[in-house]
Amino acid sequence: MTDSKHIFSENMSKEIDLIRSKFPKDKSKSAIIESLLIIQHDNNGFLNDELITSLANYLSIQKIDVYEVATFYSMFNLKPIGKNIISVCTNISCMLRNSDGIVSHIEKRLKIKIGESTKDNKFYLKDEMECLAACNGAPMMQVNHINYENLTTEKVDKILDEIAND
Amino acid sequence: MTNLCTSTFSLKNPSSIETYLSQDGYSSWKKIISGEIPKSEVITIIKESGLRGKGGAGFSTGLKWSFINSSDQQKYLVCNSDESEPGTCKDRDILRYNPHAVIEGMLIASYAIGASVGYNYLRGEFIGDQWVVFNKAVKEAYEYNFIGKNILKSNLCIEIVPLIGAGAYIVGEETAMLESIEGKRGMPRIKPPFPAVQGLYGKPTIINNTETLATVPYIIKNGSEWYKNLGVNDSDGVKMFCMSGHLNKPSVIEAPLGVLFSKLLDECKGVLDDKKLKAVIPGGSSVPVVKGEDIMETPMDYESLMKIGTMLGSGGIIVMDESTCMVSVLERISRFYYAESCGQCTPCREGTGWLYKTLVKIRSGNGDQSDLDLLNKVATQIEGHCICALGDAAAMPVISFLKHFWTEFEYYVDKKQSMVI
């Protein structure tokens, strides 16, 4: 693999190699999901055509194979988003414990609608469809994939204040 | 109430290998490696214990293992930690508080079916917590040589490999999970062939839920009779029940199968603010809803729940009090299945959208009586007409909500507002 075909740092290449080694020799495609997650994390939370092409070249697979994965799974973003990802679980258990009130509160506080990022790009409020499997801690949210449970609007303010000041 | 998978939860450093070893952890695995329990015995013990899959389907685990294509070729074990059935939050605790029970269970299962590799697929949203803990646990188990080459100086070699997803409910369906591990979109496969014959990369594969596998070491250690007898009356063994919704103390409780619903409710200090119980979804959002009074004294086991027209499913018990608007809840459930349908089968792809849009119409006050009939019609046309169970899962709530709360839905289309507000 020549360097011109991908733009990954030496470190990133090593990490992808490690992921690749989890699977049988002729099963490169299996490495797509985990590789995309670390590539996306390294690129401010989103993927672009250059990165997707790079991974396809690096794994010697078709670009469309990578696109199929990148467009199917909800944790991949193909457009720039705010730095801190907020996902409020609004599935039934959380809905019964006022998760909709939590979402409205965050929308009001950050002056955005669900699915949008703040103007200063500090926060992205994901339109989360899935149950986040913390039902006994409802209502809950994840910020950058860390759980915050038994939320109240006061608690949410405190969490977002801390992150904003970070 | 009974501690197997949860036995380390309240200990200090619950996820560390030292803690697990202090609880006699890996003793089952050592017994098997030393030849004290012959290979042929392992599947028999699991079969006789009555252990059933705890992810939702409730199929006999031992029987599933015995289906493995025994020909001399590469085989795989897959642990399904893609916990995402709405209302279910047990595997997340096992993975972060008792990961070594999952690893030991995966080793025993791999050995029993002749797999040299066991993958544990965690849902993407577990990347910040469970993923870190489980990876660390695997590393520890390698250091102790419970996993890897020539395990405990034997000839046995088994690799345990953690994998991570990236957000897709459908991947919890076992063949969709295989597609996902192969690096594709998570679209379920047509069965047969079953994974035990042709699974991951076309090789024989057994897929078990996290809680199921984490239970295995305890059964091997204490015997099949012991496990069987943990259940109440005719039920075998235990289950983790995830109690959520309108409760004073929502909790995850490991309890004997056959425990009365009222007992679980007591453990959670009753319905929130002592309101009246209205309805319960007892096995994750995919199973039919039942009225509160119909489940109160029902034993929580597969057969008893079947008798009242619902299912044990994943053990995700969602409790709703008298203030709950059933139209709103059903709308939310339908939004979920619409968003998560993989789009492969037309009845599910189109039908889930129809259901959701019709419920939005009703909720916004623009529905009429014919929309209620439409909901029933669309739901019955999805049910049984798709490759996987997601279509059924989208249909069952609709049919059961309408059946049990018809007046409430009628009131909504008639008065253009909720009956409970």
mmCIF file of N, CA, C and O in Angstrom, chain B residues 40-82:
data_model
loop_
_atom_site.group_PDB
_atom_site.id
_atom_site.type_symbol
_atom_site.label_atom_id
_atom_site.label_comp_id
_atom_site.label_asym_id
_atom_site.label_seq_id
_atom_site.Cartn_x
_atom_site.Cartn_y
_atom_site.Cartn_z
ATOM 1 N N SER B 40 -18.210 -34.259 26.185
ATOM 2 C CA SER B 40 -19.555 -34.707 25.827
ATOM 3 C C SER B 40 -20.578 -34.346 26.909
ATOM 4 O O SER B 40 -21.765 -34.188 26.650
ATOM 5 N N GLU B 41 -20.067 -34.214 28.144
ATOM 6 C CA GLU B 41 -20.944 -33.902 29.273
ATOM 7 C C GLU B 41 -21.468 -32.461 29.243
ATOM 8 O O GLU B 41 -22.565 -32.189 29.726
ATOM 9 N N VAL B 42 -20.637 -31.566 28.705
ATOM 10 C CA VAL B 42 -20.951 -30.138 28.831
ATOM 11 C C VAL B 42 -22.316 -29.811 28.217
ATOM 12 O O VAL B 42 -23.173 -29.208 28.868
ATOM 13 N N ILE B 43 -22.513 -30.237 26.968
ATOM 14 C CA ILE B 43 -23.794 -29.930 26.316
ATOM 15 C C ILE B 43 -24.942 -30.616 27.063
ATOM 16 O O ILE B 43 -26.015 -30.033 27.244
ATOM 17 N N THR B 44 -24.698 -31.836 27.538
ATOM 18 C CA THR B 44 -25.745 -32.565 28.272
ATOM 19 C C THR B 44 -26.157 -31.802 29.532
ATOM 20 O O THR B 44 -27.352 -31.666 29.820
ATOM 21 N N ILE B 45 -25.160 -31.301 30.282
ATOM 22 C CA ILE B 45 -25.469 -30.556 31.517
ATOM 23 C C ILE B 45 -26.324 -29.320 31.189
ATOM 24 O O ILE B 45 -27.333 -29.059 31.843
ATOM 25 N N ILE B 46 -25.915 -28.587 30.158
ATOM 26 C CA ILE B 46 -26.640 -27.363 29.793
ATOM 27 C C ILE B 46 -28.055 -27.701 29.317
ATOM 28 O O ILE B 46 -29.030 -27.042 29.672
ATOM 29 N N LYS B 47 -28.152 -28.763 28.527
ATOM 30 C CA LYS B 47 -29.473 -29.200 28.043
ATOM 31 C C LYS B 47 -30.380 -29.552 29.216
ATOM 32 O O LYS B 47 -31.521 -29.102 29.314
ATOM 33 N N GLU B 48 -29.859 -30.361 30.146
ATOM 34 C CA GLU B 48 -30.678 -30.844 31.264
ATOM 35 C C GLU B 48 -31.011 -29.753 32.278
ATOM 36 O O GLU B 48 -31.968 -29.878 33.048
ATOM 37 N N SER B 49 -30.217 -28.693 32.269
ATOM 38 C CA SER B 49 -30.472 -27.604 33.226
ATOM 39 C C SER B 49 -31.730 -26.821 32.872
ATOM 40 O O SER B 49 -32.294 -26.111 33.703
ATOM 41 N N GLY B 50 -32.164 -26.947 31.607
ATOM 42 C CA GLY B 50 -33.335 -26.181 31.170
ATOM 43 C C GLY B 50 -33.013 -24.748 30.806
ATOM 44 O O GLY B 50 -33.920 -23.939 30.604
ATOM 45 N N LEU B 51 -31.705 -24.423 30.710
ATOM 46 C CA LEU B 51 -31.309 -23.044 30.358
ATOM 47 C C LEU B 51 -31.886 -22.665 29.000
ATOM 48 O O LEU B 51 -31.755 -23.398 28.024
ATOM 49 N N ARG B 52 -32.556 -21.517 28.967
ATOM 50 C CA ARG B 52 -33.139 -21.015 27.721
ATOM 51 C C ARG B 52 -32.552 -19.651 27.402
ATOM 52 O O ARG B 52 -32.200 -18.892 28.301
ATOM 53 N N GLY B 53 -32.460 -19.367 26.106
ATOM 54 C CA GLY B 53 -31.858 -18.110 25.655
ATOM 55 C C GLY B 53 -32.510 -16.909 26.311
ATOM 56 O O GLY B 53 -33.731 -16.777 26.308
ATOM 57 N N LYS B 54 -31.685 -16.040 26.889
ATOM 58 C CA LYS B 54 -32.220 -14.924 27.661
ATOM 59 C C LYS B 54 -32.258 -13.613 26.883
ATOM 60 O O LYS B 54 -32.499 -12.549 27.447
ATOM 61 N N GLY B 55 -32.017 -13.678 25.588
ATOM 62 C CA GLY B 55 -32.050 -12.465 24.780
ATOM 63 C C GLY B 55 -33.451 -12.111 24.321
ATOM 64 O O GLY B 55 -33.756 -10.965 24.008
ATOM 65 N N GLY B 56 -34.326 -13.123 24.275
ATOM 66 C CA GLY B 56 -35.692 -12.845 23.852
ATOM 67 C C GLY B 56 -36.438 -14.070 23.336
ATOM 68 O O GLY B 56 -37.610 -14.241 23.599
ATOM 69 N N ALA B 57 -35.722 -14.942 22.636
ATOM 70 C CA ALA B 57 -36.413 -16.062 21.987
ATOM 71 C C ALA B 57 -36.717 -17.199 22.947
ATOM 72 O O ALA B 57 -37.676 -17.943 22.766
ATOM 73 N N GLY B 58 -35.888 -17.376 23.976
ATOM 74 C CA GLY B 58 -36.154 -18.401 24.974
ATOM 75 C C GLY B 58 -35.960 -19.826 24.492
ATOM 76 O O GLY B 58 -36.541 -20.762 25.037
ATOM 77 N N PHE B 59 -35.108 -19.997 23.488
ATOM 78 C CA PHE B 59 -34.863 -21.336 22.955
ATOM 79 C C PHE B 59 -33.852 -22.083 23.836
ATOM 80 O O PHE B 59 -32.938 -21.476 24.394
ATOM 81 N N SER B 60 -34.012 -23.398 23.942
ATOM 82 C CA SER B 60 -33.108 -24.209 24.761
ATOM 83 C C SER B 60 -31.657 -24.041 24.296
ATOM 84 O O SER B 60 -31.310 -24.328 23.150
ATOM 85 N N THR B 61 -30.797 -23.583 25.218
ATOM 86 C CA THR B 61 -29.400 -23.305 24.869
ATOM 87 C C THR B 61 -28.643 -24.587 24.517
ATOM 88 O O THR B 61 -27.908 -24.633 23.530
ATOM 89 N N GLY B 62 -28.841 -25.621 25.341
ATOM 90 C CA GLY B 62 -28.148 -26.885 25.092
ATOM 91 C C GLY B 62 -28.535 -27.476 23.750
ATOM 92 O O GLY B 62 -27.690 -27.987 23.004
ATOM 93 N N LEU B 63 -29.810 -27.381 23.438
ATOM 94 C CA LEU B 63 -30.303 -27.913 22.163
ATOM 95 C C LEU B 63 -29.666 -27.142 21.005
ATOM 96 O O LEU B 63 -29.217 -27.723 20.010
ATOM 97 N N LYS B 64 -29.609 -25.818 21.146
ATOM 98 C CA LYS B 64 -28.995 -24.972 20.127
ATOM 99 C C LYS B 64 -27.546 -25.397 19.890
ATOM 100 O O LYS B 64 -27.113 -25.564 18.759
ATOM 101 N N TRP B 65 -26.810 -25.600 20.974
ATOM 102 C CA TRP B 65 -25.404 -26.009 20.847
ATOM 103 C C TRP B 65 -25.299 -27.361 20.128
ATOM 104 O O TRP B 65 -24.378 -27.583 19.354
ATOM 105 N N SER B 66 -26.272 -28.247 20.412
ATOM 106 C CA SER B 66 -26.179 -29.601 19.832
ATOM 107 C C SER B 66 -26.439 -29.596 18.326
ATOM 108 O O SER B 66 -26.149 -30.566 17.642
ATOM 109 N N PHE B 67 -26.981 -28.485 17.813
ATOM 110 C CA PHE B 67 -27.246 -28.403 16.366
ATOM 111 C C PHE B 67 -25.986 -28.108 15.557
ATOM 112 O O PHE B 67 -26.001 -28.137 14.335
ATOM 113 N N ILE B 68 -24.887 -27.790 16.222
ATOM 114 C CA ILE B 68 -23.687 -27.373 15.503
ATOM 115 C C ILE B 68 -23.237 -28.456 14.517
ATOM 116 O O ILE B 68 -23.219 -29.644 14.847
ATOM 117 N N ASN B 69 -22.945 -28.018 13.338
ATOM 118 C CA ASN B 69 -22.432 -28.921 12.309
ATOM 119 C C ASN B 69 -21.077 -29.431 12.779
ATOM 120 O O ASN B 69 -20.125 -28.665 12.901
ATOM 121 N N SER B 70 -21.001 -30.718 13.096
ATOM 122 C CA SER B 70 -19.809 -31.228 13.759
ATOM 123 C C SER B 70 -18.680 -31.609 12.803
ATOM 124 O O SER B 70 -17.668 -32.138 13.229
ATOM 125 N N SER B 71 -18.862 -31.340 11.514
ATOM 126 C CA SER B 71 -17.801 -31.698 10.567
ATOM 127 C C SER B 71 -16.526 -30.918 10.888
ATOM 128 O O SER B 71 -16.556 -29.894 11.571
ATOM 129 N N ASP B 72 -15.429 -31.425 10.383
ATOM 130 C CA ASP B 72 -14.124 -30.898 10.746
ATOM 131 C C ASP B 72 -13.826 -29.608 9.984
ATOM 132 O O ASP B 72 -13.142 -29.613 8.976
ATOM 133 N N GLN B 73 -14.396 -28.504 10.434
ATOM 134 C CA GLN B 73 -14.100 -27.222 9.803
ATOM 135 C C GLN B 73 -14.119 -26.124 10.865
ATOM 136 O O GLN B 73 -14.523 -26.354 12.001
ATOM 137 N N GLN B 74 -13.657 -24.949 10.472
ATOM 138 C CA GLN B 74 -13.662 -23.799 11.389
ATOM 139 C C GLN B 74 -15.070 -23.539 11.907
ATOM 140 O O GLN B 74 -16.038 -23.572 11.151
ATOM 141 N N LYS B 75 -15.213 -23.305 13.214
ATOM 142 C CA LYS B 75 -16.511 -22.953 13.795
ATOM 143 C C LYS B 75 -16.347 -21.693 14.637
ATOM 144 O O LYS B 75 -15.259 -21.394 15.111
ATOM 145 N N TYR B 76 -17.478 -20.994 14.814
ATOM 146 C CA TYR B 76 -17.421 -19.753 15.598
ATOM 147 C C TYR B 76 -18.491 -19.722 16.674
ATOM 148 O O TYR B 76 -19.591 -20.268 16.498
ATOM 149 N N LEU B 77 -18.143 -19.021 17.762
ATOM 150 C CA LEU B 77 -19.149 -18.658 18.753
ATOM 151 C C LEU B 77 -19.301 -17.141 18.679
ATOM 152 O O LEU B 77 -18.311 -16.428 18.535
ATOM 153 N N VAL B 78 -20.543 -16.659 18.752
ATOM 154 C CA VAL B 78 -20.768 -15.219 18.804
ATOM 155 C C VAL B 78 -21.624 -14.911 20.037
ATOM 156 O O VAL B 78 -22.671 -15.528 20.248
ATOM 157 N N CYS B 79 -21.135 -14.001 20.869
ATOM 158 C CA CYS B 79 -21.917 -13.530 22.003
ATOM 159 C C CYS B 79 -22.620 -12.253 21.573
ATOM 160 O O CYS B 79 -21.986 -11.315 21.089
ATOM 161 N N ASN B 80 -23.925 -12.232 21.745
ATOM 162 C CA ASN B 80 -24.734 -11.097 21.311
ATOM 163 C C ASN B 80 -24.887 -10.089 22.462
ATOM 164 O O ASN B 80 -25.730 -10.249 23.327
ATOM 165 N N SER B 81 -24.030 -9.077 22.434
ATOM 166 C CA SER B 81 -24.119 -8.000 23.436
ATOM 167 C C SER B 81 -24.616 -6.709 22.793
ATOM 168 O O SER B 81 -24.258 -5.616 23.202
ATOM 169 N N ASP B 82 -25.447 -6.877 21.764
ATOM 170 C CA ASP B 82 -26.038 -5.717 21.099
ATOM 171 C C ASP B 82 -27.363 -5.394 21.787
ATOM 172 O O ASP B 82 -28.418 -5.357 21.149
#
